[in-house]
mmCIF file of C-alpha atoms and ligand atoms in Angstrom:
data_model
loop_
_atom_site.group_PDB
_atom_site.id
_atom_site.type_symbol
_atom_site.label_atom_id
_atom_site.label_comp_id
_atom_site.label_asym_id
_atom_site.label_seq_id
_atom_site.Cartn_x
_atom_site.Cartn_y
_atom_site.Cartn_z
ATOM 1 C CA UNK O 1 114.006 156.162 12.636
ATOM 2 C CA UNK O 2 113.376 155.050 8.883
ATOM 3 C CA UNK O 3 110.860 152.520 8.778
ATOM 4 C CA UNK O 4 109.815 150.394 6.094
ATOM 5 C CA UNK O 5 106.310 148.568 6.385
ATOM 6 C CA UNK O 6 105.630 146.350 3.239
ATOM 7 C CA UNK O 7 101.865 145.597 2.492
ATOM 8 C CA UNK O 8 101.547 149.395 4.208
ATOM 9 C CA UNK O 9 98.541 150.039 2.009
ATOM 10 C CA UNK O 10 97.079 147.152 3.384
ATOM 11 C CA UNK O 11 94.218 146.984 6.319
ATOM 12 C CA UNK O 12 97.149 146.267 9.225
ATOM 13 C CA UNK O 13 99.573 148.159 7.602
ATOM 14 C CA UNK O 14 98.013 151.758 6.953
ATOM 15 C CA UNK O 15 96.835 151.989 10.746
ATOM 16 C CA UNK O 16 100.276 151.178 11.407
ATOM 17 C CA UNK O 17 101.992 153.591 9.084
ATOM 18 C CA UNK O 18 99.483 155.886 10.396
ATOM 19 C CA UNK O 19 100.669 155.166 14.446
ATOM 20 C CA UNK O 20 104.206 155.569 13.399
ATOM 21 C CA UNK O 21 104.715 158.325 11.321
ATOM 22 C CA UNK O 22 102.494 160.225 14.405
ATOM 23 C CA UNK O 23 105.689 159.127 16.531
ATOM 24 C CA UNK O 24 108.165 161.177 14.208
ATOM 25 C CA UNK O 25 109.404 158.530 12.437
ATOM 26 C CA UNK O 26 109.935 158.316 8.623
ATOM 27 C CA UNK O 27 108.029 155.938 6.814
ATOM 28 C CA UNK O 28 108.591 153.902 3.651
ATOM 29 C CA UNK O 29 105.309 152.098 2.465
ATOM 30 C CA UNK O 30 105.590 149.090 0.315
ATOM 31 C CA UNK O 31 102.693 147.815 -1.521
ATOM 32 C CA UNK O 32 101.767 146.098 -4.598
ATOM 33 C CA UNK O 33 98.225 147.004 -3.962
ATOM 34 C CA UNK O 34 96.714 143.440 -4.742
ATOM 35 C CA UNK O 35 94.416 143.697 -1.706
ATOM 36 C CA UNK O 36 95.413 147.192 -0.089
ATOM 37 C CA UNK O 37 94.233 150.148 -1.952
ATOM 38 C CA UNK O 38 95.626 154.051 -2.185
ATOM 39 C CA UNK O 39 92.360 155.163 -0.195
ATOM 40 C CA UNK O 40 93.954 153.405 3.222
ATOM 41 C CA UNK O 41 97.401 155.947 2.812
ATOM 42 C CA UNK O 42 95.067 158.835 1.784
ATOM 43 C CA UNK O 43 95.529 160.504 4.723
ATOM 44 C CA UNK O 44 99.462 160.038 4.575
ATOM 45 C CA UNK O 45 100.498 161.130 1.010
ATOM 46 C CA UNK O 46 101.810 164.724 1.332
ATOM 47 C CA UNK O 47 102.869 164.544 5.103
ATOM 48 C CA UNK O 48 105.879 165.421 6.152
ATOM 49 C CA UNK O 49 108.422 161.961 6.266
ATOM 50 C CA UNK O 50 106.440 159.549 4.239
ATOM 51 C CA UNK O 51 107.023 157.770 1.384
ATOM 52 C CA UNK O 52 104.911 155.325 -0.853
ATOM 53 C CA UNK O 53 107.130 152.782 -3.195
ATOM 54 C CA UNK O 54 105.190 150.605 -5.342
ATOM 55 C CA UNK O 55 106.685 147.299 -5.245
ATOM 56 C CA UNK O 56 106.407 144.132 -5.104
ATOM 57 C CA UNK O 57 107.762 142.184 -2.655
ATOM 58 C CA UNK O 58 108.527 138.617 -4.395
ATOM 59 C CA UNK O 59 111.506 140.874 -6.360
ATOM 60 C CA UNK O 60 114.553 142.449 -4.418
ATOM 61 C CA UNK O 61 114.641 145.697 -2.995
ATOM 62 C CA UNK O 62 117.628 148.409 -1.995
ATOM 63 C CA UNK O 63 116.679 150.188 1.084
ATOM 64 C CA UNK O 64 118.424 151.915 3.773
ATOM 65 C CA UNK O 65 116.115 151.326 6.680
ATOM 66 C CA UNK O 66 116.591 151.064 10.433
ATOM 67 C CA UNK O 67 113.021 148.945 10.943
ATOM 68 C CA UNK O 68 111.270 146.590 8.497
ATOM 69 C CA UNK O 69 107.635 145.382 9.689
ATOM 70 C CA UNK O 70 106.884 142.668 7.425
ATOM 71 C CA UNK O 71 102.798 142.357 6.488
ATOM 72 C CA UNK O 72 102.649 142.520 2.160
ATOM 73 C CA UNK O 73 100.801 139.086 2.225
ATOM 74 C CA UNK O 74 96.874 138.868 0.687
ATOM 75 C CA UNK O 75 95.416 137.544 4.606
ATOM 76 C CA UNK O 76 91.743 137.271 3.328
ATOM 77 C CA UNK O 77 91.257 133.145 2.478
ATOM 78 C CA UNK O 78 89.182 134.270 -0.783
ATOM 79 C CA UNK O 79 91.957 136.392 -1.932
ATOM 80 C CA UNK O 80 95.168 134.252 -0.814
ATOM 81 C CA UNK O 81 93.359 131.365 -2.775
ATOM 82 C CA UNK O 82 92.774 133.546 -5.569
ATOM 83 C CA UNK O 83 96.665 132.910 -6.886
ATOM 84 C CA UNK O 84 97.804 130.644 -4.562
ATOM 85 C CA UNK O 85 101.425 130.374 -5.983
ATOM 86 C CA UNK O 86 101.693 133.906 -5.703
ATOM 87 C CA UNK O 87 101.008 133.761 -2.366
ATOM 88 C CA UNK O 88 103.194 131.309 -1.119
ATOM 89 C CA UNK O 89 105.534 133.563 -3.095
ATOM 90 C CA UNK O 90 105.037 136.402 -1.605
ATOM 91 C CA UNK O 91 105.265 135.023 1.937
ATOM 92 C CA UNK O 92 108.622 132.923 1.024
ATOM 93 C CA UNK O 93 110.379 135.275 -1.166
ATOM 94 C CA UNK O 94 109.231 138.384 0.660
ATOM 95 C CA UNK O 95 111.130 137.348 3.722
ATOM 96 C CA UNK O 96 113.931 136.313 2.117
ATOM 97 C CA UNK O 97 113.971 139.757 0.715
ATOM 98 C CA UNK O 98 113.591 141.624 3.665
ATOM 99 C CA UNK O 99 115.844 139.142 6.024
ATOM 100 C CA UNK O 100 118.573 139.945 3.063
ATOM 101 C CA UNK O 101 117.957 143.526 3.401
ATOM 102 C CA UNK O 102 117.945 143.388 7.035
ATOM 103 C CA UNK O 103 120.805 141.672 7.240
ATOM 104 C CA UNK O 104 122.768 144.203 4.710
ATOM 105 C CA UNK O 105 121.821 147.578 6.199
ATOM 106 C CA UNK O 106 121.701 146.057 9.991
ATOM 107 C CA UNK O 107 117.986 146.524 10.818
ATOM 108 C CA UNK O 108 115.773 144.837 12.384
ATOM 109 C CA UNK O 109 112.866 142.711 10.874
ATOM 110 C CA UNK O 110 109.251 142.304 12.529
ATOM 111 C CA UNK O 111 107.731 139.409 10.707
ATOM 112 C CA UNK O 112 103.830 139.821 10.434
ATOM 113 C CA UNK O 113 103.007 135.476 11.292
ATOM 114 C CA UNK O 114 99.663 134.282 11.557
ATOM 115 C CA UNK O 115 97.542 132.098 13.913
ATOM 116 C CA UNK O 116 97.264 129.936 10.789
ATOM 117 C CA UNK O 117 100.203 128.551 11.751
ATOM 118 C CA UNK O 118 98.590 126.420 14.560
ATOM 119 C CA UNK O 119 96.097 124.878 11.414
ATOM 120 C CA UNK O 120 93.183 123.321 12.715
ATOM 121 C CA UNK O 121 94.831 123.428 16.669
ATOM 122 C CA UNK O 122 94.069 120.329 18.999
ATOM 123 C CA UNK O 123 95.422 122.520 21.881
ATOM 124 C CA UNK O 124 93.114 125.230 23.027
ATOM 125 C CA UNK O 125 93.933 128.067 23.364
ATOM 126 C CA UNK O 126 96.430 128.340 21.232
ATOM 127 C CA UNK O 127 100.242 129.144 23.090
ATOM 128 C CA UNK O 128 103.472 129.310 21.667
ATOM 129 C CA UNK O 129 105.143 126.224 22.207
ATOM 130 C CA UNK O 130 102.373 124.369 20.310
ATOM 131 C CA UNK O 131 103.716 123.173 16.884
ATOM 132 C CA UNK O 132 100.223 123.251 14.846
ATOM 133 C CA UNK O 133 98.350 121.239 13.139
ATOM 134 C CA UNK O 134 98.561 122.018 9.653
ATOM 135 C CA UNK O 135 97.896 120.078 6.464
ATOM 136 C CA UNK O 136 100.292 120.787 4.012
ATOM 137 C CA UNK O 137 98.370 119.901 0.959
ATOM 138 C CA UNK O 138 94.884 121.912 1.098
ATOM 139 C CA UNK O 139 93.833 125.012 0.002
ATOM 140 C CA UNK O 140 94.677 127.136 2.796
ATOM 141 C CA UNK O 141 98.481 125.476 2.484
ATOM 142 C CA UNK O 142 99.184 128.530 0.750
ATOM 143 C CA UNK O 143 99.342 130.649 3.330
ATOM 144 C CA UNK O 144 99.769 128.705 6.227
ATOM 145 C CA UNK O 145 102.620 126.881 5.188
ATOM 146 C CA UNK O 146 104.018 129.941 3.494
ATOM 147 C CA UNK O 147 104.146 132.002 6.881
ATOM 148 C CA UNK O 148 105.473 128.960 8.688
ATOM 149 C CA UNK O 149 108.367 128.933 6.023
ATOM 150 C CA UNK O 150 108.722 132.396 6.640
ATOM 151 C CA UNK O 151 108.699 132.188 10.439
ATOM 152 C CA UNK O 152 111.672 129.522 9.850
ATOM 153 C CA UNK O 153 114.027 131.824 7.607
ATOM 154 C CA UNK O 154 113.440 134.674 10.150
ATOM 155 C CA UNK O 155 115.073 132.322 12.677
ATOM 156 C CA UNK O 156 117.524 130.999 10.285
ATOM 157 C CA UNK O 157 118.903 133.900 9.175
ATOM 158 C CA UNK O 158 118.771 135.331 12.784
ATOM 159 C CA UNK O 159 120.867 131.858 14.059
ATOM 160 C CA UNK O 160 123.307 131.727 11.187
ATOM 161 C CA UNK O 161 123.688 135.618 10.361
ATOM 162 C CA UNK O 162 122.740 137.177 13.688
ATOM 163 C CA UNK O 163 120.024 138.837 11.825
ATOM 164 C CA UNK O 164 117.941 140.896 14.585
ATOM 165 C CA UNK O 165 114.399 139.550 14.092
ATOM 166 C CA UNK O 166 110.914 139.730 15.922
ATOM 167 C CA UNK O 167 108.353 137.205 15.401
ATOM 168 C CA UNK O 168 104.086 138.397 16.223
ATOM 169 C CA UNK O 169 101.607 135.716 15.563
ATOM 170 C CA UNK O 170 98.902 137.842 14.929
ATOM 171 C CA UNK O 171 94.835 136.380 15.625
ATOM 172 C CA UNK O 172 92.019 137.617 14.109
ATOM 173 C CA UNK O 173 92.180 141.565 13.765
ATOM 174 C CA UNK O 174 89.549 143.322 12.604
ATOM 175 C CA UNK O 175 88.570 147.333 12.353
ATOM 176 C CA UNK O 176 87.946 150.587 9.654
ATOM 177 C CA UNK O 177 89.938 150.089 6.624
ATOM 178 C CA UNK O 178 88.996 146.862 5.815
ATOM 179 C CA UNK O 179 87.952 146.406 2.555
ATOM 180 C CA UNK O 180 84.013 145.801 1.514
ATOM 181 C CA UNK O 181 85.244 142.685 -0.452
ATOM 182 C CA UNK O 182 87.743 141.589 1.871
ATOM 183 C CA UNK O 183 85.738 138.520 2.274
ATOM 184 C CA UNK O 184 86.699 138.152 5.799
ATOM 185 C CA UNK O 185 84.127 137.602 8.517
ATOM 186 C CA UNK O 186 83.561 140.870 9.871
ATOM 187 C CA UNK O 187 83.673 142.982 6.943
ATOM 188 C CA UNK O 188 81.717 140.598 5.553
ATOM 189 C CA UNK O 189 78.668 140.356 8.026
ATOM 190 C CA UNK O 190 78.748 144.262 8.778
ATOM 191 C CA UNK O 191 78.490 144.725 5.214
ATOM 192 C CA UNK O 192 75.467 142.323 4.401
ATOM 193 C CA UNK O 193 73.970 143.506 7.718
ATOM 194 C CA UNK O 194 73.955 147.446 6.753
ATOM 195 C CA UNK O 195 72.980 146.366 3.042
ATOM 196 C CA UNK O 196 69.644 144.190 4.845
ATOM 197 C CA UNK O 197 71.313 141.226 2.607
ATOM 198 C CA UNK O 198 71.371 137.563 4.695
ATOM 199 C CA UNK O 199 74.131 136.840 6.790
ATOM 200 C CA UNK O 200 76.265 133.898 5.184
ATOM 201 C CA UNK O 201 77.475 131.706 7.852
ATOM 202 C CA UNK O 202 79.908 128.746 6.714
ATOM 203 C CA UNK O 203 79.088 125.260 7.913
ATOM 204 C CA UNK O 204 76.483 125.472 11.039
ATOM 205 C CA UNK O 205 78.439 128.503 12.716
ATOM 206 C CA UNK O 206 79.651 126.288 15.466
ATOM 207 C CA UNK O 207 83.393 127.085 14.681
ATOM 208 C CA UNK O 208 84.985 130.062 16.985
ATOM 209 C CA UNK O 209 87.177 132.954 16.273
ATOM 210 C CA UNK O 210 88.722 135.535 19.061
ATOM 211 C CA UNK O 211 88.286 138.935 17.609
ATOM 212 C CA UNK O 212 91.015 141.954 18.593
ATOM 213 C CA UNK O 213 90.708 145.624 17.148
ATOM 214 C CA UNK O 214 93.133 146.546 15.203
ATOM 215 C CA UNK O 215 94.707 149.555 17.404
ATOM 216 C CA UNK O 216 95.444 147.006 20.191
ATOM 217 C CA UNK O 217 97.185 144.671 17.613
ATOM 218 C CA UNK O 218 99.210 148.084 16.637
ATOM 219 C CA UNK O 219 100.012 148.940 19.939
ATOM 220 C CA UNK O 220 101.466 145.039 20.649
ATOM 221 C CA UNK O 221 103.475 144.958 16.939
ATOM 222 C CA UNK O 222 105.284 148.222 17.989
ATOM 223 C CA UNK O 223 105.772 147.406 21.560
ATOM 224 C CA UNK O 224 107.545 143.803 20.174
ATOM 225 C CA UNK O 225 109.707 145.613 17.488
ATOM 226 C CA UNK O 226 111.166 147.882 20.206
ATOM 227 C CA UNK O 227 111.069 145.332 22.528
ATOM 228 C CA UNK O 228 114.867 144.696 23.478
ATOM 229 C CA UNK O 229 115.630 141.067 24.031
ATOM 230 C CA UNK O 230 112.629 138.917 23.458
ATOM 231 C CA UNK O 231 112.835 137.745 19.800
ATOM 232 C CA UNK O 232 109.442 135.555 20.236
ATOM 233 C CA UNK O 233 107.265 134.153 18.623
ATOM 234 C CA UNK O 234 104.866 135.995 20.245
ATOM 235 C CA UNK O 235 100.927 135.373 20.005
ATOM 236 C CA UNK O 236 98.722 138.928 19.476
ATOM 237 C CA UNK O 237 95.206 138.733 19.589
ATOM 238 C CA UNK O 238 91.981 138.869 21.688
ATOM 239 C CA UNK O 239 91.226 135.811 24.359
ATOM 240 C CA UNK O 240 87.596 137.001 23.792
ATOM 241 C CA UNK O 241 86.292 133.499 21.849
ATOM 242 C CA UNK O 242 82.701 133.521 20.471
ATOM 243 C CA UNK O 243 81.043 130.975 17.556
ATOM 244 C CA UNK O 244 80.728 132.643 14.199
ATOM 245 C CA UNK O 245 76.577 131.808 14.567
ATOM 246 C CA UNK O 246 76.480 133.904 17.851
ATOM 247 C CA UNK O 247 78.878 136.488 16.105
ATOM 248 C CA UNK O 248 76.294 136.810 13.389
ATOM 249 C CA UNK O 249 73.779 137.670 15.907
ATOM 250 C CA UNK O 250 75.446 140.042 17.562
ATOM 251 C CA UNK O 251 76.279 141.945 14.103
ATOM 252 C CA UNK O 252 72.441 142.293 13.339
ATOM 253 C CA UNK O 253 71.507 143.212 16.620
ATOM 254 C CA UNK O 254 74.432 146.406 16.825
ATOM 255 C CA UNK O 255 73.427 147.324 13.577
ATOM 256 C CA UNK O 256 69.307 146.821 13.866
ATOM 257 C CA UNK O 257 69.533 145.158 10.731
ATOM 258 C CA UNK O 258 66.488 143.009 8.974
ATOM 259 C CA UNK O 259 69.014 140.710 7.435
ATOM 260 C CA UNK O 260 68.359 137.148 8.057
ATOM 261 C CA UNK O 261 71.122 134.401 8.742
ATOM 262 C CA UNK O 262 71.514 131.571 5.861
ATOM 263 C CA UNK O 263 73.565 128.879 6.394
ATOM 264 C CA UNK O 264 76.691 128.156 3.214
ATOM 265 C CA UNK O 265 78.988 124.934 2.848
ATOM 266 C CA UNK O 266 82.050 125.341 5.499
ATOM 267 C CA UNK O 267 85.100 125.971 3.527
ATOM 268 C CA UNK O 268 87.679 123.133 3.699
ATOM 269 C CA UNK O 269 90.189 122.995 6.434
ATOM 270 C CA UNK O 270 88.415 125.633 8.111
ATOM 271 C CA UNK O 271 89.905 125.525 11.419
ATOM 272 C CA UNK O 272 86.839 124.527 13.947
ATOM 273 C CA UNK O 273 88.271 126.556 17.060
ATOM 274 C CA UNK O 274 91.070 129.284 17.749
ATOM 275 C CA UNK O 275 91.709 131.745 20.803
ATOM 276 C CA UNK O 276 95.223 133.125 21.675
ATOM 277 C CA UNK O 277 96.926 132.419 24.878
ATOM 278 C CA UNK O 278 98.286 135.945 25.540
ATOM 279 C CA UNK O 279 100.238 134.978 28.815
ATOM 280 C CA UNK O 280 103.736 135.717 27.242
ATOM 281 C CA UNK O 281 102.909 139.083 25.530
ATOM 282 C CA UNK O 282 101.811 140.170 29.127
ATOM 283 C CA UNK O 283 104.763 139.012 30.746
ATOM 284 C CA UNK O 284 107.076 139.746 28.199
ATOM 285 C CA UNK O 285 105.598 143.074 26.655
ATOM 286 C CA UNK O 286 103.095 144.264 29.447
ATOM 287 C CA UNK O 287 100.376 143.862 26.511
ATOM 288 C CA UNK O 288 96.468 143.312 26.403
ATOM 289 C CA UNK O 289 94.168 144.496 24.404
ATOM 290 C CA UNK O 290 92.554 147.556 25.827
ATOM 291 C CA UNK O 291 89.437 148.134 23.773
ATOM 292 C CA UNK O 292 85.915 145.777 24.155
ATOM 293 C CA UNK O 293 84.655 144.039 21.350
ATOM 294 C CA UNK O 294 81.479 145.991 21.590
ATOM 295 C CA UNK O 295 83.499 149.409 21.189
ATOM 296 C CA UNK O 296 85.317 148.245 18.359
ATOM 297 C CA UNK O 297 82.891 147.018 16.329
ATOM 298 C CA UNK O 298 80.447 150.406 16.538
ATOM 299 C CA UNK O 299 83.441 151.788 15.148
ATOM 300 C CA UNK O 300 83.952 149.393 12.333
ATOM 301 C CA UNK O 301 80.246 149.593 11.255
ATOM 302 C CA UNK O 302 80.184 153.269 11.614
ATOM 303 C CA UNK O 303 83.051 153.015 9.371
ATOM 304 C CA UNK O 304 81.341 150.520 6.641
ATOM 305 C CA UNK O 305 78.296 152.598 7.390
ATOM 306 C CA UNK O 306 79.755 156.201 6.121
ATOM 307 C CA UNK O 307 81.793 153.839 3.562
ATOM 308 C CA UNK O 308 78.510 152.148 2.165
ATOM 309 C CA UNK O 309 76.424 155.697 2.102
ATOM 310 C CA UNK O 310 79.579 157.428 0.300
ATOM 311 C CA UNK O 311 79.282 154.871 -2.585
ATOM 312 C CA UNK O 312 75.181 154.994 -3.146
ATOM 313 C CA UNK O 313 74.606 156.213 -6.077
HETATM 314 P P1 NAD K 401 95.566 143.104 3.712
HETATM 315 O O1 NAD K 401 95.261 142.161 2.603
HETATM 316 O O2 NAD K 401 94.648 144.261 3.932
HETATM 317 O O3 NAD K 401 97.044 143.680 3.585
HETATM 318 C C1 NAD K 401 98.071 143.041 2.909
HETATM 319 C C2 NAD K 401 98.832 144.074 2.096
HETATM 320 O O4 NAD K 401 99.952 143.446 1.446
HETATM 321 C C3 NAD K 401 97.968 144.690 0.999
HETATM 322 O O5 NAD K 401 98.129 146.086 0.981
HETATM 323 C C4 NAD K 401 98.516 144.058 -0.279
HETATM 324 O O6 NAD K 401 98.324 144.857 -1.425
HETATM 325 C C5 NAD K 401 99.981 143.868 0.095
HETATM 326 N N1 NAD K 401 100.651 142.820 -0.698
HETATM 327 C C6 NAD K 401 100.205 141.567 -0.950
HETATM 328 N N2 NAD K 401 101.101 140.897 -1.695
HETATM 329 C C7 NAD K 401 102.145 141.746 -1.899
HETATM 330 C C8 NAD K 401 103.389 141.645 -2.599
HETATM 331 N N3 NAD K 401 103.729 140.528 -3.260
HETATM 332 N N4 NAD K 401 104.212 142.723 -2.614
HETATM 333 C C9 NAD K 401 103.882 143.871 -1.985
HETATM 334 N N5 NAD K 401 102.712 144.017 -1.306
HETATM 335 C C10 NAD K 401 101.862 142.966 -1.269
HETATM 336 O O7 NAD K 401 95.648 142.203 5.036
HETATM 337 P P2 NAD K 401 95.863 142.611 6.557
HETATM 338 O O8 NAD K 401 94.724 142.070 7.315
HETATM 339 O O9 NAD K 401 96.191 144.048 6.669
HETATM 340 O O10 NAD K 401 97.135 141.713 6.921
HETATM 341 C C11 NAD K 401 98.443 142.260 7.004
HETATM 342 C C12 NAD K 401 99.415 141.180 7.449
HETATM 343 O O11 NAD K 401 99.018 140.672 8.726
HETATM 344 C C13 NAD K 401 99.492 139.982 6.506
HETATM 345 O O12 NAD K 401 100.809 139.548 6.408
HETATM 346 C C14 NAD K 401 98.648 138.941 7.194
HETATM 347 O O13 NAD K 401 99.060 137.635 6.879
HETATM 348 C C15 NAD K 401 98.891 139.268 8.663
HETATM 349 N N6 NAD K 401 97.761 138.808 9.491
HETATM 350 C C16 NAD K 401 96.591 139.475 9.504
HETATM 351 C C17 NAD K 401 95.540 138.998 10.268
HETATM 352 C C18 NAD K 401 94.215 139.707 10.349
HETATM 353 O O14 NAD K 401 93.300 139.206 11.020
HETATM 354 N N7 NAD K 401 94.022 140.840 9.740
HETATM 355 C C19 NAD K 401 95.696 137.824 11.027
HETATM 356 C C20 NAD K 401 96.909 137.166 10.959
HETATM 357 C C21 NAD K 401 97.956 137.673 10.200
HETATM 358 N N1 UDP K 402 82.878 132.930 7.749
HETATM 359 C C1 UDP K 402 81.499 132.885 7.650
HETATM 360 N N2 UDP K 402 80.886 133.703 6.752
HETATM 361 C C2 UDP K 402 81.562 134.587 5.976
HETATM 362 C C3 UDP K 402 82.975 134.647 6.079
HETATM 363 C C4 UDP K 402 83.591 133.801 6.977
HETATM 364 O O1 UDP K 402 80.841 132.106 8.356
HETATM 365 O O2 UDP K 402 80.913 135.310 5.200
HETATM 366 C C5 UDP K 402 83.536 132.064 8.723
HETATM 367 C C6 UDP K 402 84.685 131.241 8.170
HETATM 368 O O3 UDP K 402 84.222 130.022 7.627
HETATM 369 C C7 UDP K 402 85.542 131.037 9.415
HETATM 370 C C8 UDP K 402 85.304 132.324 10.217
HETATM 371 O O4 UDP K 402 84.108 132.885 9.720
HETATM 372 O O5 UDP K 402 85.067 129.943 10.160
HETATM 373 C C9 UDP K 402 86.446 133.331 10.075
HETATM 374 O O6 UDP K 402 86.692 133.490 8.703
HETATM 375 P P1 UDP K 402 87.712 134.553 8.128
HETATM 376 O O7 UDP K 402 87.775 134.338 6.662
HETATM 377 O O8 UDP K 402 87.343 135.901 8.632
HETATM 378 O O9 UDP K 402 89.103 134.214 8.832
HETATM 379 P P2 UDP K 402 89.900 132.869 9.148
HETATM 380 O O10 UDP K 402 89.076 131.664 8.766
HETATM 381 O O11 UDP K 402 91.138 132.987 8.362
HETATM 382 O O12 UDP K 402 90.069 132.948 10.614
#
């Protein structure tokens, strides 16, 4: 098949380009390269069946495509805040784009959604049918509300056009390729850990995330695109909940590290507790994450280790 991935350069998106031009297929990258970078498709430029467009998704494109996975959106809260018109742009727009182009050539569209959707959730874990609870007005708006507008058009165009969508609510992924200044918590900790700088946790570290590596979250995206009926939304992530604090520890003690833990002001609307209920992608997708936390983070600080050593002067 032809596949397009927008945000392909990005973290998500080059392990996934990666995956599915190994299967044979042809694949169209999309990037604007705000947060993704040419290092991530390295590997891919010059192989047989794929293609890099530079583009940005909040203007048209004309494609002739069979698949569309949907990720060009900035995911790291320092850099989706950084412009964050241009995000909910990007999120709004870029769907519209790709439901429109869908829609033209006939393929189907896997929209890249977000945990954020549930907000700061009073229902824990997190499943489907819960409705979020977002506020609309604060700084993380920008992306939260932009990916629950987006998760609306994908079933709006699918009800009144018959557009053939898929919907992943994707948790916490983590895993090589992640940028050093990503700003998200696991590059960020790994990276202060290997550099013997202090750990920043936000608030008292009392707040929990479920971590899931990022070749589980590829397997589940491509099993839901070729799923055949099930349109979701379906949630995507690890049940395995730990506090940032004890996540902090853990980093220093897999990576030796002197670094000390310092404690910064808690972001607002930082969302005190999230874990995925993965009881539909199991029933619906036979899907679980295969690979232990502890396995996939040696990987992701040998990764930032080689990364880090590469760059010293
Ligand atoms: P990332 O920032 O590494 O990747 C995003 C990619 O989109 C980058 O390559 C960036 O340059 C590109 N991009 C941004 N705006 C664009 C635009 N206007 N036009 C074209 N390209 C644009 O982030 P990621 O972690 O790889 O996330 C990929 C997708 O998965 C995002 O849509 C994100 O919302 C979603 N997601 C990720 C996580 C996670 O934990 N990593 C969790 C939930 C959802
Ligand atoms: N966090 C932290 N220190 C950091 C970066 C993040 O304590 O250096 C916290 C952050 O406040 C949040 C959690 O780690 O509670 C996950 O943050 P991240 O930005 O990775 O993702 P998100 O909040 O979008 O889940």
């Amino acid at each position: 098949m032809r596949i397009l991935v927008t945000g392909g350069a990005g973290f998500i998106g080059s392990h996934l380009c990666e995956r599915l031009l190994g299967e044979g297929h042809e694949v169209l990258c999309l990037d604007n390269f705000f947060t993704g970078s040419k290092d991530n498709i390295a590997g891919l430029r010059g192989k047989p069946g794929f293609e890099l467009i530079r583009h940005d998704i909040t203007q048209p494109i004309l494609l002739e495509v069979d698949r569309i996975y949907n990720l060009a959106c900035p995911a790291s809260p320092i850099h989706y805040q950084y412009n964050p018109v241009k995000t909910i742009k990007t999120s709004v727009l870029g769907a519209i784009h790709m439901l429109g182009l869908a829609k033209r050539v006939r393929a189907r569209v896997l929209q890249a959604s977000t945990s954020e959707i549930y907000g700061d959730p009073q229902v824990h874990p997190q499943r489907e049918e819960y409705w979020g609870n977002v506020n609309p007005i604060g700084v993380r708006s920008c992306y939260d509300e932009g990916k629950r507008v987006a998760e609306t058009l994908m079933m709006d165009y699918h009800r009144q056009n018959g557009v053939d969508i898929r919907i992943v609510r994707i948790f916490n992924t983590y895993g090589p390729r992640m940028s050093v200044n990503d700003g998200r918590v696991v590059s960020n900790f790994i990276v202060q850990a290997l550099r013997g700088e202090d750990i920043t946790v936000y608030g008292d570290g009392s707040q929990t995330r479920s971590f899931c590596y990022v070749d589980d979250l590829v397997e589940g995206m491509v099993r839901m695109m070729e799923c055949p009926e099930f349109i979701g939304p379906v949630n995507l992530g690890n049940p395995c909940e730990t506090s940032i604090l004890e996540f902090a520890r853990r980093i220093i003690e897999l990576t030796g590290s002197p670094s000390q833990i310092v404690f910064k002001p808690l972001p607002s609307d930082d969302p005190r507790q999230r874990q995925p209920d993965i009881t539909l992608a199991g029933e619906k997708l036979g899907w679980k994450p295969q690979v232990p936390v502890e396995t996939g983070l040696q990987k992701t600080i040998d990764y930032f280790a080689a990364l880090l050593a590469h760059n010293r002067p």
